[in-house]
CSV table of N, CA and C in Angstrom, one decimal:
chain,number,residue,atom,x,y,z
A,1,MET,N,93.3,100.3,72.7
A,1,MET,CA,94.3,101.4,72.6
A,1,MET,C,95.1,101.1,71.4
A,2,THR,N,95.2,102.1,70.4
A,2,THR,CA,96.0,101.9,69.2
A,2,THR,C,97.4,102.5,69.5
A,3,LYS,N,98.4,101.7,69.1
A,3,LYS,CA,99.8,102.2,69.2
A,3,LYS,C,100.2,102.9,67.9
A,4,GLN,N,100.9,104.0,68.0
A,4,GLN,CA,101.4,104.6,66.8
A,4,GLN,C,102.7,103.8,66.4
A,5,ALA,N,103.1,103.9,65.2
A,5,ALA,CA,104.3,103.2,64.7
A,5,ALA,C,105.5,103.6,65.4
A,6,SER,N,105.6,104.9,65.8
A,6,SER,CA,106.7,105.4,66.5
A,6,SER,C,106.7,104.9,68.0
A,7,ASP,N,105.6,104.5,68.5
A,7,ASP,CA,105.5,104.1,69.9
A,7,ASP,C,105.2,102.6,70.0
A,8,ALA,N,105.6,101.8,69.0
A,8,ALA,CA,105.3,100.3,69.0
A,8,ALA,C,106.3,99.6,69.9
A,9,ARG,N,105.8,99.5,71.2
A,9,ARG,CA,106.7,98.9,72.2
A,9,ARG,C,106.4,97.4,72.3
A,10,SER,N,107.4,96.6,72.4
A,10,SER,CA,107.3,95.2,72.6
A,10,SER,C,108.1,94.7,73.8
A,11,TRP,N,107.7,93.5,74.3
A,11,TRP,CA,108.4,92.9,75.4
A,11,TRP,C,109.6,92.0,74.9
A,12,TYR,N,110.7,92.1,75.6
A,12,TYR,CA,111.9,91.3,75.3
A,12,TYR,C,112.4,90.7,76.6
A,13,LEU,N,113.3,89.8,76.4
A,13,LEU,CA,113.8,89.1,77.6
A,13,LEU,C,115.3,89.4,77.8
A,14,ILE,N,115.6,89.7,79.1
A,14,ILE,CA,116.9,90.0,79.6
A,14,ILE,C,117.4,88.7,80.3
A,15,TYR,N,118.6,88.3,80.1
A,15,TYR,CA,119.3,87.3,80.8
A,15,TYR,C,120.2,87.9,81.9
A,16,THR,N,120.0,87.6,83.2
A,16,THR,CA,120.7,88.3,84.2
A,16,THR,C,121.8,87.5,84.7
A,17,LYS,N,122.6,88.1,85.6
A,17,LYS,CA,123.7,87.3,86.2
A,17,LYS,C,123.0,86.5,87.3
A,18,PRO,N,123.7,85.4,87.8
A,18,PRO,CA,123.0,84.6,88.8
A,18,PRO,C,122.5,85.4,90.1
A,19,ARG,N,121.3,85.1,90.4
A,19,ARG,CA,120.6,85.8,91.6
A,19,ARG,C,120.6,87.3,91.5
A,20,ALA,N,120.7,87.9,90.3
A,20,ALA,CA,120.8,89.3,90.2
A,20,ALA,C,119.5,89.9,89.5
A,21,GLU,N,118.4,89.2,89.5
A,21,GLU,CA,117.2,89.7,88.8
A,21,GLU,C,116.8,91.0,89.3
A,22,LYS,N,116.7,91.1,90.7
A,22,LYS,CA,116.2,92.3,91.3
A,22,LYS,C,117.2,93.5,91.1
A,23,LEU,N,118.5,93.2,91.2
A,23,LEU,CA,119.5,94.2,91.0
A,23,LEU,C,119.4,94.7,89.6
A,24,ALA,N,119.3,93.9,88.6
A,24,ALA,CA,119.2,94.3,87.2
A,24,ALA,C,117.9,95.1,87.0
A,25,GLN,N,116.8,94.7,87.6
A,25,GLN,CA,115.5,95.4,87.4
A,25,GLN,C,115.7,96.8,88.0
A,26,GLU,N,116.2,97.0,89.2
A,26,GLU,CA,116.4,98.3,89.8
A,26,GLU,C,117.3,99.2,88.9
A,27,ASN,N,118.4,98.7,88.4
A,27,ASN,CA,119.3,99.5,87.6
A,27,ASN,C,118.7,99.8,86.3
A,28,LEU,N,117.9,99.0,85.7
A,28,LEU,CA,117.2,99.3,84.4
A,28,LEU,C,116.1,100.3,84.6
A,29,GLN,N,115.4,100.2,85.8
A,29,GLN,CA,114.4,101.2,86.1
A,29,GLN,C,114.9,102.6,86.3
A,30,ARG,N,116.1,102.6,86.9
A,30,ARG,CA,116.8,103.9,87.1
A,30,ARG,C,117.1,104.6,85.8
A,31,GLN,N,117.3,103.8,84.8
A,31,GLN,CA,117.6,104.3,83.4
A,31,GLN,C,116.3,104.5,82.7
A,32,GLU,N,115.1,104.4,83.4
A,32,GLU,CA,113.8,104.7,82.8
A,32,GLU,C,113.3,103.6,81.8
A,33,PHE,N,113.8,102.4,82.0
A,33,PHE,CA,113.3,101.3,81.2
A,33,PHE,C,112.1,100.7,81.9
A,34,VAL,N,111.1,100.2,81.2
A,34,VAL,CA,109.9,99.5,81.8
A,34,VAL,C,110.3,98.0,81.9
A,35,THR,N,110.2,97.5,83.1
A,35,THR,CA,110.6,96.1,83.3
A,35,THR,C,109.5,95.3,84.1
A,36,TYR,N,109.6,94.0,84.0
A,36,TYR,CA,108.6,93.2,84.7
A,36,TYR,C,109.3,91.9,85.2
A,37,LEU,N,109.3,91.7,86.5
A,37,LEU,CA,109.9,90.5,87.1
A,37,LEU,C,108.8,89.7,87.8
A,38,PRO,N,108.3,88.6,87.2
A,38,PRO,CA,107.3,87.8,87.8
A,38,PRO,C,107.9,87.0,89.0
A,39,LEU,N,107.2,87.1,90.1
A,39,LEU,CA,107.6,86.4,91.3
A,39,LEU,C,106.7,85.3,91.7
A,40,ILE,N,107.2,84.3,92.5
A,40,ILE,CA,106.4,83.2,92.9
A,40,ILE,C,106.8,82.8,94.3
A,41,GLN,N,105.8,82.4,95.1
A,41,GLN,CA,106.1,81.9,96.5
A,41,GLN,C,106.4,80.5,96.4
A,42,GLU,N,107.5,80.1,96.9
A,42,GLU,CA,108.0,78.7,96.9
A,42,GLU,C,108.3,78.2,98.3
A,43,THR,N,108.1,76.9,98.5
A,43,THR,CA,108.4,76.4,99.8
A,43,THR,C,109.7,75.6,99.7
A,44,HIS,N,110.6,75.9,100.6
A,44,HIS,CA,111.9,75.2,100.6
A,44,HIS,C,112.2,74.6,102.0
A,45,ARG,N,113.0,73.5,102.0
A,45,ARG,CA,113.3,72.9,103.2
A,45,ARG,C,114.7,73.5,103.7
A,46,ILE,N,114.6,74.1,104.9
A,46,ILE,CA,115.8,74.7,105.5
A,46,ILE,C,116.0,74.1,106.9
A,47,ARG,N,117.1,73.4,107.1
A,47,ARG,CA,117.4,72.8,108.3
A,47,ARG,C,116.3,71.9,108.9
A,48,GLY,N,115.7,71.2,108.0
A,48,GLY,CA,114.6,70.3,108.4
A,48,GLY,C,113.2,70.9,108.5
A,49,LYS,N,113.1,72.2,108.4
A,49,LYS,CA,111.8,72.9,108.5
A,49,LYS,C,111.5,73.4,107.1
A,50,TYR,N,110.2,73.6,106.8
A,50,TYR,CA,109.8,74.2,105.6
A,50,TYR,C,109.5,75.6,105.7
A,51,ALA,N,110.0,76.4,104.8
A,51,ALA,CA,109.8,77.9,104.9
A,51,ALA,C,109.4,78.4,103.5
A,52,SER,N,108.5,79.3,103.5
A,52,SER,CA,108.1,79.9,102.2
A,52,SER,C,108.9,81.2,101.9
A,53,ARG,N,109.3,81.4,100.7
A,53,ARG,CA,109.9,82.6,100.3
A,53,ARG,C,109.5,83.0,98.9
A,54,ILE,N,109.6,84.3,98.6
A,54,ILE,CA,109.2,84.8,97.3
A,54,ILE,C,110.5,84.9,96.5
A,55,GLU,N,110.4,84.2,95.3
A,55,GLU,CA,111.6,84.2,94.4
A,55,GLU,C,111.2,84.5,93.0
A,56,PRO,N,112.1,84.8,92.1
A,56,PRO,CA,111.7,85.0,90.7
A,56,PRO,C,111.1,83.7,90.1
A,57,MET,N,110.1,83.9,89.3
A,57,MET,CA,109.4,82.7,88.7
A,57,MET,C,110.3,82.1,87.7
A,58,PHE,N,111.1,82.9,86.9
A,58,PHE,CA,112.0,82.4,85.9
A,58,PHE,C,113.4,82.9,86.4
A,59,PRO,N,114.1,82.1,87.1
A,59,PRO,CA,115.5,82.5,87.6
A,59,PRO,C,116.4,82.9,86.4
A,60,ARG,N,117.0,84.1,86.6
A,60,ARG,CA,118.0,84.7,85.7
A,60,ARG,C,117.3,85.4,84.5
A,61,TYR,N,116.0,85.5,84.5
A,61,TYR,CA,115.3,86.2,83.4
A,61,TYR,C,114.4,87.3,83.9
A,62,LEU,N,114.4,88.4,83.1
A,62,LEU,CA,113.6,89.6,83.4
A,62,LEU,C,113.0,90.1,82.1
A,63,PHE,N,111.8,90.6,82.1
A,63,PHE,CA,111.2,91.1,80.9
A,63,PHE,C,111.4,92.6,80.9
A,64,ILE,N,111.6,93.1,79.7
A,64,ILE,CA,111.8,94.6,79.5
A,64,ILE,C,111.0,95.0,78.2
A,65,GLN,N,110.4,96.2,78.4
A,65,GLN,CA,109.6,96.7,77.2
A,65,GLN,C,110.4,97.8,76.5
A,66,LEU,N,110.5,97.6,75.2
A,66,LEU,CA,111.4,98.5,74.4
A,66,LEU,C,110.7,98.7,73.0
A,67,ASN,N,111.1,99.9,72.5
A,67,ASN,CA,110.7,100.2,71.1
A,67,ASN,C,111.9,99.9,70.3
A,68,CYS,N,111.8,99.1,69.3
A,68,CYS,CA,112.9,98.7,68.5
A,68,CYS,C,113.5,99.7,67.6
A,69,THR,N,112.7,100.8,67.4
A,69,THR,CA,113.2,101.9,66.5
A,69,THR,C,113.7,103.1,67.2
A,70,THR,N,113.1,103.4,68.4
A,70,THR,CA,113.5,104.7,69.1
A,70,THR,C,114.3,104.5,70.3
A,71,ASP,N,114.2,103.4,71.0
A,71,ASP,CA,115.0,103.2,72.3
A,71,ASP,C,116.4,102.9,72.0
A,72,ASN,N,117.3,103.4,72.9
A,72,ASN,CA,118.7,103.1,72.8
A,72,ASN,C,119.0,101.9,73.7
A,73,TRP,N,119.3,100.8,73.0
A,73,TRP,CA,119.5,99.5,73.7
A,73,TRP,C,120.9,99.3,74.2
A,74,SER,N,121.8,100.1,73.8
A,74,SER,CA,123.2,99.9,74.2
A,74,SER,C,123.5,100.0,75.7
A,75,PRO,N,122.9,100.8,76.5
A,75,PRO,CA,123.2,100.8,77.9
A,75,PRO,C,122.7,99.5,78.6
A,76,ILE,N,121.9,98.8,78.0
A,76,ILE,CA,121.3,97.6,78.7
A,76,ILE,C,122.4,96.6,78.9
A,77,ARG,N,123.3,96.4,77.9
A,77,ARG,CA,124.4,95.4,78.1
A,77,ARG,C,125.3,95.6,79.3
A,78,SER,N,125.5,96.9,79.5
A,78,SER,CA,126.5,97.3,80.6
A,78,SER,C,125.8,97.6,81.9
A,79,THR,N,124.5,97.3,82.0
A,79,THR,CA,123.8,97.6,83.3
A,79,THR,C,124.2,96.5,84.3
A,80,LEU,N,124.4,97.0,85.5
A,80,LEU,CA,124.8,96.1,86.6
A,80,LEU,C,123.7,95.1,86.8
A,81,GLY,N,124.1,93.8,86.8
A,81,GLY,CA,123.1,92.7,87.0
A,81,GLY,C,122.7,92.0,85.7
A,82,VAL,N,122.9,92.7,84.6
A,82,VAL,CA,122.5,92.2,83.3
A,82,VAL,C,123.6,91.4,82.7
A,83,SER,N,123.3,90.3,82.1
A,83,SER,CA,124.3,89.5,81.4
A,83,SER,C,124.2,89.8,79.9
A,84,SER,N,123.0,89.7,79.4
A,84,SER,CA,122.7,89.9,78.0
A,84,SER,C,121.3,90.0,77.6
A,85,ILE,N,121.0,90.4,76.4
A,85,ILE,CA,119.6,90.3,75.9
A,85,ILE,C,119.5,89.0,75.2
A,86,VAL,N,118.4,88.3,75.5
A,86,VAL,CA,118.2,87.0,74.9
A,86,VAL,C,117.9,87.2,73.4
A,87,ARG,N,118.7,86.4,72.6
A,87,ARG,CA,118.5,86.6,71.1
A,87,ARG,C,118.4,85.2,70.4
A,88,PHE,N,117.7,85.2,69.3
A,88,PHE,CA,117.7,84.1,68.4
A,88,PHE,C,118.5,84.5,67.2
A,89,GLY,N,119.7,84.0,67.0
A,89,GLY,CA,120.6,84.5,66.0
A,89,GLY,C,121.0,85.9,66.3
A,90,THR,N,120.7,86.9,65.4
A,90,THR,CA,121.1,88.3,65.6
A,90,THR,C,120.0,89.1,66.1
A,91,TYR,N,118.8,88.5,66.2
A,91,TYR,CA,117.6,89.3,66.6
A,91,TYR,C,117.2,89.1,68.0
A,92,PRO,N,116.9,90.1,68.8
A,92,PRO,CA,116.4,89.9,70.2
A,92,PRO,C,115.1,89.2,70.2
A,93,MET,N,114.9,88.3,71.1
A,93,MET,CA,113.7,87.5,71.2
A,93,MET,C,112.6,88.3,71.7
A,94,GLN,N,111.5,88.4,70.9
A,94,GLN,CA,110.3,89.2,71.3
A,94,GLN,C,109.4,88.2,72.1
A,95,VAL,N,108.8,88.7,73.2
A,95,VAL,CA,107.9,87.9,74.0
A,95,VAL,C,106.5,88.3,73.7
A,96,PRO,N,105.6,87.4,73.5
A,96,PRO,CA,104.2,87.8,73.2
A,96,PRO,C,103.6,88.5,74.4
A,97,GLU,N,102.9,89.6,74.1
A,97,GLU,CA,102.3,90.5,75.1
A,97,GLU,C,101.2,89.6,75.9
A,98,SER,N,100.6,88.7,75.3
A,98,SER,CA,99.6,87.8,75.9
A,98,SER,C,100.2,87.1,77.1
A,99,LEU,N,101.5,86.7,77.0
A,99,LEU,CA,102.1,86.0,78.1
A,99,LEU,C,102.2,86.9,79.3
A,100,LEU,N,102.7,88.1,79.1
A,100,LEU,CA,102.8,89.0,80.2
A,100,LEU,C,101.4,89.4,80.8
A,101,GLU,N,100.4,89.5,80.0
A,101,GLU,CA,99.1,89.8,80.5
A,101,GLU,C,98.6,88.6,81.4
A,102,ILE,N,98.9,87.4,81.0
A,102,ILE,CA,98.5,86.2,81.8
A,102,ILE,C,99.2,86.2,83.1
A,103,LEU,N,100.5,86.5,83.1
A,103,LEU,CA,101.3,86.5,84.3
A,103,LEU,C,100.8,87.6,85.3
A,104,GLN,N,100.6,88.8,84.7
A,104,GLN,CA,100.1,89.9,85.6
A,104,GLN,C,98.7,89.7,86.1
A,105,LYS,N,97.9,89.0,85.3
A,105,LYS,CA,96.5,88.7,85.8
A,105,LYS,C,96.5,87.7,86.9
A,106,ASN,N,97.5,86.8,87.0
A,106,ASN,CA,97.5,85.8,88.0
A,106,ASN,C,98.3,86.2,89.3
A,107,GLU,N,98.6,87.5,89.4
A,107,GLU,CA,99.3,87.9,90.6
A,107,GLU,C,98.3,88.1,91.7
A,108,ASP,N,98.8,87.8,92.9
A,108,ASP,CA,98.0,88.1,94.1
A,108,ASP,C,98.3,89.5,94.7
A,109,ASP,N,97.8,89.8,95.8
A,109,ASP,CA,98.0,91.1,96.4
A,109,ASP,C,99.4,91.5,96.7
A,110,ASN,N,100.3,90.5,96.9
A,110,ASN,CA,101.7,90.7,97.2
A,110,ASN,C,102.5,90.9,96.0
A,111,GLY,N,101.9,90.7,94.8
A,111,GLY,CA,102.7,90.9,93.5
A,111,GLY,C,103.3,89.6,93.1
A,112,SER,N,103.0,88.5,93.7
A,112,SER,CA,103.6,87.2,93.3
A,112,SER,C,102.5,86.4,92.7
A,113,GLN,N,102.9,85.4,91.9
A,113,GLN,CA,102.0,84.5,91.2
A,113,GLN,C,101.2,83.7,92.2
A,114,SER,N,99.9,83.7,92.0
A,114,SER,CA,99.0,82.9,92.9
A,114,SER,C,99.0,81.5,92.4
A,115,MET,N,99.9,80.7,92.9
A,115,MET,CA,100.0,79.3,92.5
A,115,MET,C,99.6,78.5,93.7
A,116,THR,N,98.4,78.0,93.7
A,116,THR,CA,97.9,77.2,94.9
A,116,THR,C,98.4,75.8,94.7
A,117,GLU,N,98.9,75.2,95.8
A,117,GLU,CA,99.4,73.9,95.8
A,117,GLU,C,98.2,72.9,95.7
A,118,LYS,N,98.3,71.9,94.8
A,118,LYS,CA,97.3,71.0,94.6
A,118,LYS,C,97.1,70.1,95.8
A,119,GLU,N,95.9,70.0,96.3
A,119,GLU,CA,95.7,69.0,97.4
A,119,GLU,C,95.5,67.6,96.8
A,120,PHE,N,96.1,66.7,97.5
A,120,PHE,CA,95.9,65.3,97.0
A,120,PHE,C,94.5,64.8,97.4
A,121,GLN,N,94.0,63.9,96.7
A,121,GLN,CA,92.7,63.3,97.0
A,121,GLN,C,92.9,61.9,97.4
A,122,THR,N,92.0,61.4,98.3
A,122,THR,CA,92.1,60.0,98.7
A,122,THR,C,92.1,59.1,97.5
A,123,GLY,N,93.0,58.2,97.5
A,123,GLY,CA,93.1,57.2,96.4
A,123,GLY,C,94.1,57.7,95.3
A,124,ASP,N,94.6,58.9,95.3
A,124,ASP,CA,95.6,59.4,94.3
A,124,ASP,C,96.8,58.5,94.4
A,125,CYS,N,97.4,58.2,93.2
A,125,CYS,CA,98.6,57.5,93.2
A,125,CYS,C,99.7,58.5,93.3
A,126,ILE,N,100.6,58.4,94.3
A,126,ILE,CA,101.6,59.4,94.5
A,126,ILE,C,103.0,58.7,94.5
A,127,ARG,N,104.0,59.6,94.3
A,127,ARG,CA,105.4,59.1,94.3
A,127,ARG,C,106.2,60.0,95.4
A,128,ILE,N,107.0,59.3,96.1
A,128,ILE,CA,107.9,60.0,97.1
A,128,ILE,C,109.1,60.5,96.4
A,129,ILE,N,109.3,61.8,96.5
A,129,ILE,CA,110.4,62.5,95.7
A,129,ILE,C,111.6,62.9,96.6
A,130,GLU,N,111.5,62.8,97.9
A,130,GLU,CA,112.6,63.1,98.8
A,130,GLU,C,112.7,62.2,100.0
A,131,GLY,N,113.9,62.0,100.5
A,131,GLY,CA,114.1,61.2,101.7
A,131,GLY,C,114.6,59.8,101.4
A,132,ALA,N,114.6,59.0,102.4
A,132,ALA,CA,115.1,57.6,102.3
A,132,ALA,C,114.3,56.7,101.4
A,133,MET,N,113.0,57.1,101.2
A,133,MET,CA,112.1,56.3,100.4
A,133,MET,C,111.8,56.9,99.0
A,134,ALA,N,112.7,57.8,98.6
A,134,ALA,CA,112.5,58.5,97.3
A,134,ALA,C,112.4,57.4,96.2
A,135,GLY,N,111.4,57.6,95.3
A,135,GLY,CA,111.2,56.8,94.2
A,135,GLY,C,110.1,55.8,94.4
A,136,LEU,N,109.7,55.5,95.6
A,136,LEU,CA,108.6,54.6,95.9
A,136,LEU,C,107.3,55.2,95.6
A,137,GLU,N,106.4,54.4,95.2
A,137,GLU,CA,105.0,54.9,94.9
A,137,GLU,C,104.0,54.3,95.9
A,138,GLY,N,103.0,55.0,96.1
A,138,GLY,CA,102.0,54.6,97.1
A,138,GLY,C,100.6,55.2,96.8
A,139,ILE,N,99.7,55.1,97.7
A,139,ILE,CA,98.4,55.6,97.6
A,139,ILE,C,98.1,56.6,98.7
A,140,TYR,N,97.6,57.8,98.3
A,140,TYR,CA,97.3,58.8,99.3
A,140,TYR,C,96.1,58.4,100.1
A,141,GLU,N,96.2,58.5,101.4
A,141,GLU,CA,95.0,58.1,102.2
A,141,GLU,C,94.4,59.3,102.8
A,142,SER,N,95.1,60.2,103.6
A,142,SER,CA,94.5,61.3,104.3
A,142,SER,C,95.5,62.3,104.7
A,143,LYS,N,95.0,63.5,105.1
A,143,LYS,CA,95.8,64.6,105.7
A,143,LYS,C,95.7,64.5,107.2
A,144,THR,N,96.8,64.6,107.9
A,144,THR,CA,96.8,64.6,109.4
A,144,THR,C,97.0,65.9,110.0
A,145,SER,N,97.6,66.8,109.3
A,145,SER,CA,97.8,68.2,109.8
A,145,SER,C,98.1,69.0,108.6
A,146,LYS,N,98.5,70.3,108.8
A,146,LYS,CA,98.8,71.2,107.7
A,146,LYS,C,100.0,70.7,106.8
A,147,GLU,N,100.9,70.1,107.4
A,147,GLU,CA,102.2,69.6,106.7
A,147,GLU,C,102.3,68.1,106.5
A,148,ARG,N,101.5,67.3,107.3
A,148,ARG,CA,101.7,65.9,107.3
A,148,ARG,C,100.5,65.1,106.7
A,149,VAL,N,100.8,64.0,106.0
A,149,VAL,CA,99.8,63.2,105.4
A,149,VAL,C,100.1,61.7,105.7
A,150,ILE,N,99.1,60.9,105.4
A,150,ILE,CA,99.3,59.4,105.6
A,150,ILE,C,99.2,58.8,104.2
A,151,ILE,N,100.2,58.0,103.8
A,151,ILE,CA,100.1,57.3,102.5
A,151,ILE,C,100.2,55.8,102.8
A,152,LEU,N,99.7,55.0,101.8
A,152,LEU,CA,99.8,53.6,101.9
A,152,LEU,C,100.9,53.1,101.0
A,153,LEU,N,101.9,52.4,101.6
A,153,LEU,CA,103.0,51.8,100.7
A,153,LEU,C,102.8,50.3,100.7
A,154,ASN,N,103.0,49.7,99.6
A,154,ASN,CA,103.0,48.3,99.4
A,154,ASN,C,104.3,47.7,99.8
A,155,ILE,N,104.4,47.2,101.0
A,155,ILE,CA,105.7,46.6,101.5
A,155,ILE,C,105.5,45.2,101.7
A,156,ALA,N,106.2,44.3,101.0
A,156,ALA,CA,106.2,42.9,101.2
A,156,ALA,C,104.8,42.3,101.0
A,157,GLY,N,104.0,42.9,100.0
A,157,GLY,CA,102.7,42.4,99.7
A,157,GLY,C,101.6,42.9,100.6
A,158,GLN,N,101.9,43.7,101.5
A,158,GLN,CA,100.8,44.3,102.4
A,158,GLN,C,101.0,45.8,102.4
A,159,TYR,N,99.8,46.5,102.4
A,159,TYR,CA,99.8,48.0,102.5
A,159,TYR,C,100.1,48.4,103.9
A,160,THR,N,101.1,49.3,104.1
A,160,THR,CA,101.5,49.8,105.4
A,160,THR,C,101.2,51.3,105.4
A,161,ARG,N,100.7,51.8,106.5
A,161,ARG,CA,100.5,53.3,106.6
A,161,ARG,C,101.8,53.9,107.0
A,162,VAL,N,102.1,55.0,106.3
A,162,VAL,CA,103.3,55.8,106.5
A,162,VAL,C,102.9,57.2,106.7
A,163,ASN,N,103.4,57.9,107.7
A,163,ASN,CA,103.1,59.3,108.0
A,163,ASN,C,104.3,60.1,107.4
A,164,MET,N,104.0,61.0,106.5
A,164,MET,CA,105.1,61.8,105.9
A,164,MET,C,104.7,63.3,105.7
A,165,THR,N,105.7,64.1,105.4
A,165,THR,CA,105.4,65.5,105.1
A,165,THR,C,104.9,65.5,103.6
A,166,ARG,N,103.9,66.4,103.3
A,166,ARG,CA,103.3,66.4,102.0
A,166,ARG,C,104.3,67.0,101.0
A,167,HIS,N,105.3,67.7,101.4
A,167,HIS,CA,106.3,68.3,100.5
A,167,HIS,C,107.2,67.3,99.9
A,168,ASP,N,107.2,66.1,100.4
A,168,ASP,CA,108.1,65.0,99.9
A,168,ASP,C,107.3,64.2,98.8
A,169,LEU,N,106.1,64.6,98.4
A,169,LEU,CA,105.3,63.8,97.6
A,169,LEU,C,104.9,64.6,96.3
A,170,GLN,N,104.6,63.8,95.2
A,170,GLN,CA,104.0,64.4,94.0
A,170,GLN,C,103.1,63.3,93.4
A,171,LEU,N,102.2,63.8,92.5
A,171,LEU,CA,101.3,62.8,91.9
A,171,LEU,C,102.2,62.0,90.9
A,172,ALA,N,101.9,60.7,90.9
A,172,ALA,CA,102.6,59.7,90.1
A,172,ALA,C,102.1,59.7,88.7
């Protein structure tokens, strides 16, 4: 598809107010701007339990498609939820179209990024990132349930099996 010079639209980046990405997107769309907010499903620990929720992939950022010669950019600054247009010096930062194509291509049926959690393999060197043993390294042994795994920790010269939640671990 060939774009005419008068319709040369590019993607730019909007910096939003804290936790106002969706509010800014709604208000910009009401003004007939084309926007894109990539979402991702993340797992968080809430009161000792793990829960998944869909959040912006880039907190406080929103993509907007504009024509630098014909679109009126002035209402963007005063849009509810918008803090500013991201600039380098005096020029708004243009985002490569290929980045947005990749993000949109990786979306699942719910419109969020399909980021599958990497499964640990037996023998992987892992690091504990949360809890009383944070910072210790061990060896991944096996999965015991959907949320729990067994790791081997070298304690006093001997390997000891420890049952932990997989969310507290990362590859070392």
